[in-house]
Amino acid sequence: MNKFENRVRKLQSLMLEKNIDGVMIRTLPSFRYFTGVGWWQPSLYIPASNDPIIFVFEDEIEEIKEKTWIKNIIGYRNVEELMKNVVAVIKDSKAKTLGFDLDIDASALLYQMFLYMHGDKKIVDVHNLIMELRIIKDSEEIQLIRKASEIANEALKTALNSVKPGITETEVAGEAIYKARKMGAESIHIYVNSGKPRIHAHPRNKKISSGDTVMIDVMPSYEGYYSDKADTIFIEPVDEKKKKAYKAFQEAVEECFKMLKPDICIKDVEDQARKIYEKYDLMKYYVYGFGHGVGLRFEEDPITTIIVAHRLMKLKENMILNLGHAPLSGLDIGAIKIEETYLIGKEKAEKLT
């Protein structure tokens, strides 16, 4: 049994425990996790006790058969045929309770269509069940994240070196994107912020100016797996408030890194960062959410900025965690952060970026 089939069998065991008859997956990360293939507009149905089924555009059947262990592949020519095929498979399986992977990037439209197509069934969210498996990385996943981390290091270095007054945020992003792609990145998500702070700083055609705080955050993927690294630089003149904030952030990342090990609560790590910000009298700039998971998404469970319950989660061996996610943010300092990605080991963490 290959590792992808083994993952499906583990999910099926969890489904049986929860009395879930079948699971529909329409998100790229989970599709890749169970099939071994990255595929846009994915459709995977996993019944509780039989082999999974992939639904794919009919001209793509031959290629996907060569790349995945799954043998049961049903083609379609248009969306009506896809829906008809899905309904027929689920009806034949006599399923009463269906699961849908409501990941953070799940399409509300596809979910509503699924509800409409199966109005006589009970539909439940199975994202947490899937993440029970995905949150712990195997050795091959860790190696892919190591490679993504190498790319992140070089892409960020290239972007930082390009920063100067007059260059635009999009030009800075372009330098990082080109470097990452040349190193084999399938994709790269990137934030560049200059001047006034933005939390989700998609690059703009804004020119960087003297006195700007410039934050760059790169999230490249390699064979589907991400890393996440960020840093901040200042264009002269630089005032003391910015220097103090950067020093405090640096200290927070370093001290929280020392705490990372199995069984520690993520909230305790966050509290350590808060203590350091309090020491430097920087709490007015504080944004909650110092860490998050990394894997098939650049921000995956635990996502402490969005899901409050994740703050009480305890770390486990072979989790991948990012520190430094939420910036120190203020109109007088800009957005300042330093992000690194770590592997949780048996007794301590290893810095990957």
XYZ file of C-alpha atoms in Angstrom:
353
model
C 0.000 0.000 0.000
C 1.473 3.386 -0.983
C 1.381 6.358 1.378
C -1.475 8.078 -0.461
C -3.699 5.014 -0.236
C -2.730 4.664 3.417
C -3.902 8.239 4.026
C -7.265 7.435 2.438
C -7.636 4.321 4.614
C -6.877 6.378 7.742
C -9.513 8.925 6.743
C -12.014 6.132 6.110
C -11.409 4.834 9.640
C -12.168 8.286 11.026
C -15.273 8.484 8.820
C -16.580 5.187 10.193
C -16.040 6.434 13.750
C -18.109 9.535 12.962
C -20.788 7.675 10.926
C -19.919 9.560 7.738
C -20.741 7.570 4.590
C -18.757 9.564 2.051
C -16.551 12.638 1.709
C -16.361 15.067 -1.218
C -13.103 16.964 -1.697
C -12.965 20.003 -3.992
C -9.878 21.736 -2.519
C -6.449 21.427 -4.136
C -4.418 20.813 -0.923
C -6.542 17.894 0.305
C -6.910 16.464 -3.213
C -3.130 16.428 -3.525
C -2.731 14.918 -0.056
C -4.848 11.875 -0.900
C -4.084 11.401 -4.611
C -0.462 12.543 -4.911
C -1.424 14.835 -7.791
C -1.813 18.595 -7.977
C -4.863 19.277 -10.148
C -6.916 22.406 -10.716
C -10.678 22.185 -10.149
C -10.269 18.840 -8.371
C -13.135 16.480 -7.548
C -12.503 13.461 -5.326
C -15.132 11.295 -3.660
C -14.032 9.004 -0.823
C -16.651 6.484 0.349
C -16.358 5.100 3.860
C -15.534 1.549 2.794
C -14.718 1.340 -0.925
C -12.085 2.800 -3.239
C -12.091 6.551 -3.963
C -13.259 8.055 -7.243
C -11.802 10.979 -9.181
C -13.993 13.064 -11.499
C -11.971 14.811 -14.199
C -12.387 16.423 -17.629
C -12.377 13.508 -20.075
C -9.329 14.692 -22.058
C -7.293 14.632 -18.813
C -8.097 11.029 -17.849
C -5.010 9.491 -19.451
C -2.598 11.917 -17.781
C -4.103 11.679 -14.317
C -4.139 7.860 -14.533
C -0.370 7.965 -15.058
C 0.155 10.122 -11.966
C -2.144 8.726 -9.291
C -2.694 5.397 -7.568
C -6.471 5.766 -7.873
C -7.905 3.576 -10.633
C -11.558 4.623 -10.594
C -11.666 7.779 -12.725
C -14.849 9.137 -14.291
C -14.685 11.674 -17.107
C -17.029 14.491 -17.993
C -17.347 16.955 -20.863
C -19.330 19.730 -19.164
C -20.449 20.774 -15.691
C -23.896 19.224 -16.132
C -22.283 15.858 -16.816
C -19.996 16.265 -13.795
C -22.934 16.932 -11.470
C -24.913 14.030 -12.966
C -21.970 11.662 -12.425
C -21.394 12.770 -8.829
C -25.077 12.417 -7.950
C -25.225 8.948 -9.532
C -22.156 7.684 -7.641
C -23.424 8.947 -4.292
C -26.942 7.640 -4.922
C -25.600 4.182 -5.784
C -23.536 4.161 -2.578
C -26.705 4.606 -0.464
C -24.920 7.320 1.538
C -27.024 9.200 4.093
C -24.391 11.437 5.700
C -21.848 13.195 3.495
C -18.758 15.186 4.405
C -17.406 18.235 2.584
C -13.901 19.621 3.108
C -14.596 23.218 4.170
C -10.996 24.374 4.128
C -10.257 28.098 4.467
C -9.989 28.330 0.671
C -13.032 26.165 -0.095
C -15.400 27.663 -2.672
C -18.723 28.785 -1.211
C -20.271 28.335 -4.668
C -19.140 24.705 -4.973
C -20.360 24.002 -1.436
C -23.779 25.498 -2.170
C -23.991 23.446 -5.372
C -23.162 20.309 -3.377
C -25.878 21.116 -0.822
C -28.395 21.646 -3.636
C -27.436 18.400 -5.396
C -27.782 16.351 -2.201
C -30.646 18.056 -0.398
C -31.925 14.734 0.962
C -28.598 14.008 2.689
C -27.041 15.282 5.904
C -23.923 17.333 5.027
C -21.141 17.835 7.602
C -17.787 19.627 7.560
C -14.875 17.146 7.617
C -12.005 19.622 7.441
C -10.936 18.919 11.031
C -10.894 15.162 10.345
C -8.639 15.689 7.337
C -6.341 18.019 9.263
C -5.877 15.366 11.964
C -3.884 13.583 9.263
C -2.377 16.541 7.378
C -1.059 18.404 10.417
C 1.649 15.763 11.081
C 4.152 15.614 8.232
C 5.923 12.465 7.029
C 9.586 12.385 5.994
C 8.876 13.065 2.309
C 6.644 16.029 3.133
C 9.355 17.443 5.396
C 11.936 17.154 2.613
C 9.677 19.056 0.228
C 9.183 21.793 2.829
C 12.957 21.953 3.309
C 13.321 22.597 -0.417
C 10.556 25.209 -0.313
C 12.421 26.831 2.583
C 15.627 27.033 0.533
C 13.642 28.784 -2.176
C 12.065 31.132 0.378
C 15.485 32.112 1.725
C 16.849 33.004 -1.702
C 13.671 34.674 -2.970
C 13.472 36.911 0.090
C 17.155 37.797 -0.110
C 16.736 38.759 -3.773
C 13.690 40.903 -3.028
C 15.332 42.687 -0.091
C 18.409 43.468 -2.182
C 16.227 45.103 -4.835
C 14.604 47.607 -2.474
C 15.480 51.264 -3.070
C 13.619 54.560 -3.366
C 11.687 54.758 -6.639
C 11.158 51.030 -7.197
C 7.552 49.812 -6.989
C 6.197 47.090 -4.731
C 5.259 45.057 -7.805
C 8.819 45.300 -9.143
C 10.186 44.052 -5.813
C 7.681 41.190 -5.890
C 8.720 40.387 -9.458
C 12.333 39.893 -8.379
C 11.267 37.357 -5.744
C 8.874 35.585 -8.093
C 11.495 35.224 -10.828
C 14.087 33.863 -8.387
C 11.638 31.386 -6.868
C 10.454 30.130 -10.255
C 14.038 29.672 -11.449
C 14.648 27.503 -8.371
C 11.651 25.290 -9.149
C 8.773 26.878 -7.254
C 5.392 25.890 -8.706
C 3.925 29.072 -7.311
C 4.775 31.839 -4.878
C 2.485 34.008 -2.807
C 4.078 37.298 -1.810
C 3.302 40.392 0.250
C 5.181 43.667 -0.103
C 4.222 46.635 2.050
C 5.789 50.074 2.072
C 4.690 53.145 3.997
C 1.382 52.860 5.865
C 0.714 49.362 7.248
C -1.494 46.721 5.636
C -2.008 43.281 7.159
C -2.507 41.485 3.822
C -0.107 43.473 1.701
C -0.589 42.400 -1.895
C 1.972 44.289 -4.008
C 0.824 47.553 -5.587
C 2.214 49.854 -8.259
C 3.283 52.157 -5.444
C 6.796 53.545 -5.451
C 8.902 53.031 -2.345
C 9.960 56.337 -0.808
C 12.559 57.689 1.612
C 11.612 56.956 5.223
C 9.437 53.942 4.317
C 9.199 50.758 6.311
C 9.322 47.927 3.752
C 8.028 44.490 4.768
C 8.405 41.535 2.381
C 6.807 38.126 2.987
C 7.470 35.237 0.566
C 5.561 31.950 0.511
C 6.835 29.668 -2.283
C 5.582 26.136 -2.932
C 7.645 23.206 -4.163
C 5.797 20.090 -5.379
C 2.736 21.401 -3.547
C 4.391 22.173 -0.200
C 5.010 25.680 1.109
C 7.434 27.557 3.296
C 6.982 31.051 4.737
C 9.632 33.680 5.438
C 9.495 37.453 5.942
C 11.711 40.352 6.932
C 11.569 44.129 7.165
C 14.000 46.838 6.130
C 13.912 50.601 6.543
C 14.674 53.298 3.994
C 16.601 56.212 5.513
C 15.875 58.241 7.540
C 14.925 55.715 10.262
C 13.576 56.857 13.631
C 14.213 55.129 16.958
C 10.643 53.812 17.293
C 11.092 51.643 14.215
C 14.466 50.363 15.396
C 13.021 49.485 18.808
C 10.057 47.669 17.254
C 12.313 45.629 14.965
C 14.603 44.707 17.866
C 11.611 43.604 19.944
C 10.189 41.510 17.101
C 13.567 39.866 16.581
C 13.754 39.023 20.283
C 10.196 37.666 20.290
C 10.923 35.289 17.409
C 14.156 34.081 19.010
C 12.623 33.522 22.458
C 9.503 31.818 21.105
C 11.678 29.553 18.946
C 13.351 28.271 22.129
C 9.940 27.251 23.476
C 8.902 25.108 20.515
C 8.596 21.420 21.394
C 5.895 18.746 21.599
C 3.050 19.286 24.102
C 3.534 23.029 24.532
C 0.355 25.057 24.007
C 0.438 27.604 21.184
C -1.141 30.189 23.509
C 1.904 29.916 25.793
C 4.152 30.755 22.845
C 1.955 33.730 21.964
C 2.028 34.903 25.587
C 5.831 34.938 25.498
C 5.753 37.262 22.483
C 3.297 39.524 24.321
C 5.597 39.743 27.346
C 8.448 40.932 25.154
C 6.273 43.557 23.470
C 5.095 44.718 26.904
C 8.712 45.027 28.047
C 9.418 47.346 25.119
C 6.111 49.245 25.612
C 4.873 48.224 22.152
C 1.474 46.684 22.934
C -0.388 49.399 21.028
C 1.190 47.961 17.859
C 0.441 44.329 18.739
C -1.701 42.097 16.485
C -2.693 38.641 17.812
C -1.493 35.617 15.895
C 2.233 35.003 16.276
C 2.236 31.557 14.661
C 0.456 29.269 12.200
C 0.876 25.916 10.502
C 2.560 25.475 7.119
C 2.215 22.620 4.630
C 0.026 22.171 1.566
C -1.119 25.726 2.243
C 1.171 28.583 3.263
C -1.206 29.195 6.173
C -2.941 26.098 7.475
C -4.075 24.689 10.823
C -3.366 25.831 13.439
C -4.473 29.280 12.229
C -4.427 31.346 15.425
C -5.381 34.683 13.839
C -8.675 33.323 12.493
C -9.717 30.299 14.575
C -9.638 31.114 18.290
C -9.842 27.445 19.353
C -6.526 26.755 17.593
C -4.754 28.924 20.174
C -5.238 26.129 22.713
C -3.782 23.463 20.424
C -0.665 21.653 21.638
C 2.299 21.143 19.366
C 3.221 17.649 18.186
C 6.349 16.128 16.724
C 6.670 16.664 12.947
C 4.296 19.605 12.838
C 5.536 22.543 10.765
C 4.991 25.905 12.455
C 5.665 29.472 11.419
C 6.567 32.203 13.926
C 6.257 35.955 13.375
C 3.069 35.901 11.320
C 1.248 38.963 12.673
C 3.187 42.232 12.367
C 3.733 45.044 14.785
C 1.541 47.584 13.024
C 1.094 51.334 13.417
C 0.792 54.437 11.284
C 4.022 55.792 12.784
C 6.106 52.612 12.317
C 4.487 50.854 9.344
C 4.181 47.047 9.312
C 7.165 45.278 10.870
C 7.681 41.535 11.024
C 10.249 38.758 10.798
C 8.849 35.331 9.896
C 10.558 31.953 10.033
C 9.382 28.369 9.492
C 10.220 25.557 11.925
C 9.986 21.771 12.212
C 8.857 20.527 15.624
C 11.291 17.796 16.645
C 11.180 15.215 19.424
C 12.639 17.577 22.037
C 13.052 20.938 20.297
C 12.411 22.711 17.013
C 14.616 23.052 13.948
C 14.680 26.296 11.981
C 14.053 25.561 8.288
C 14.317 29.077 6.837
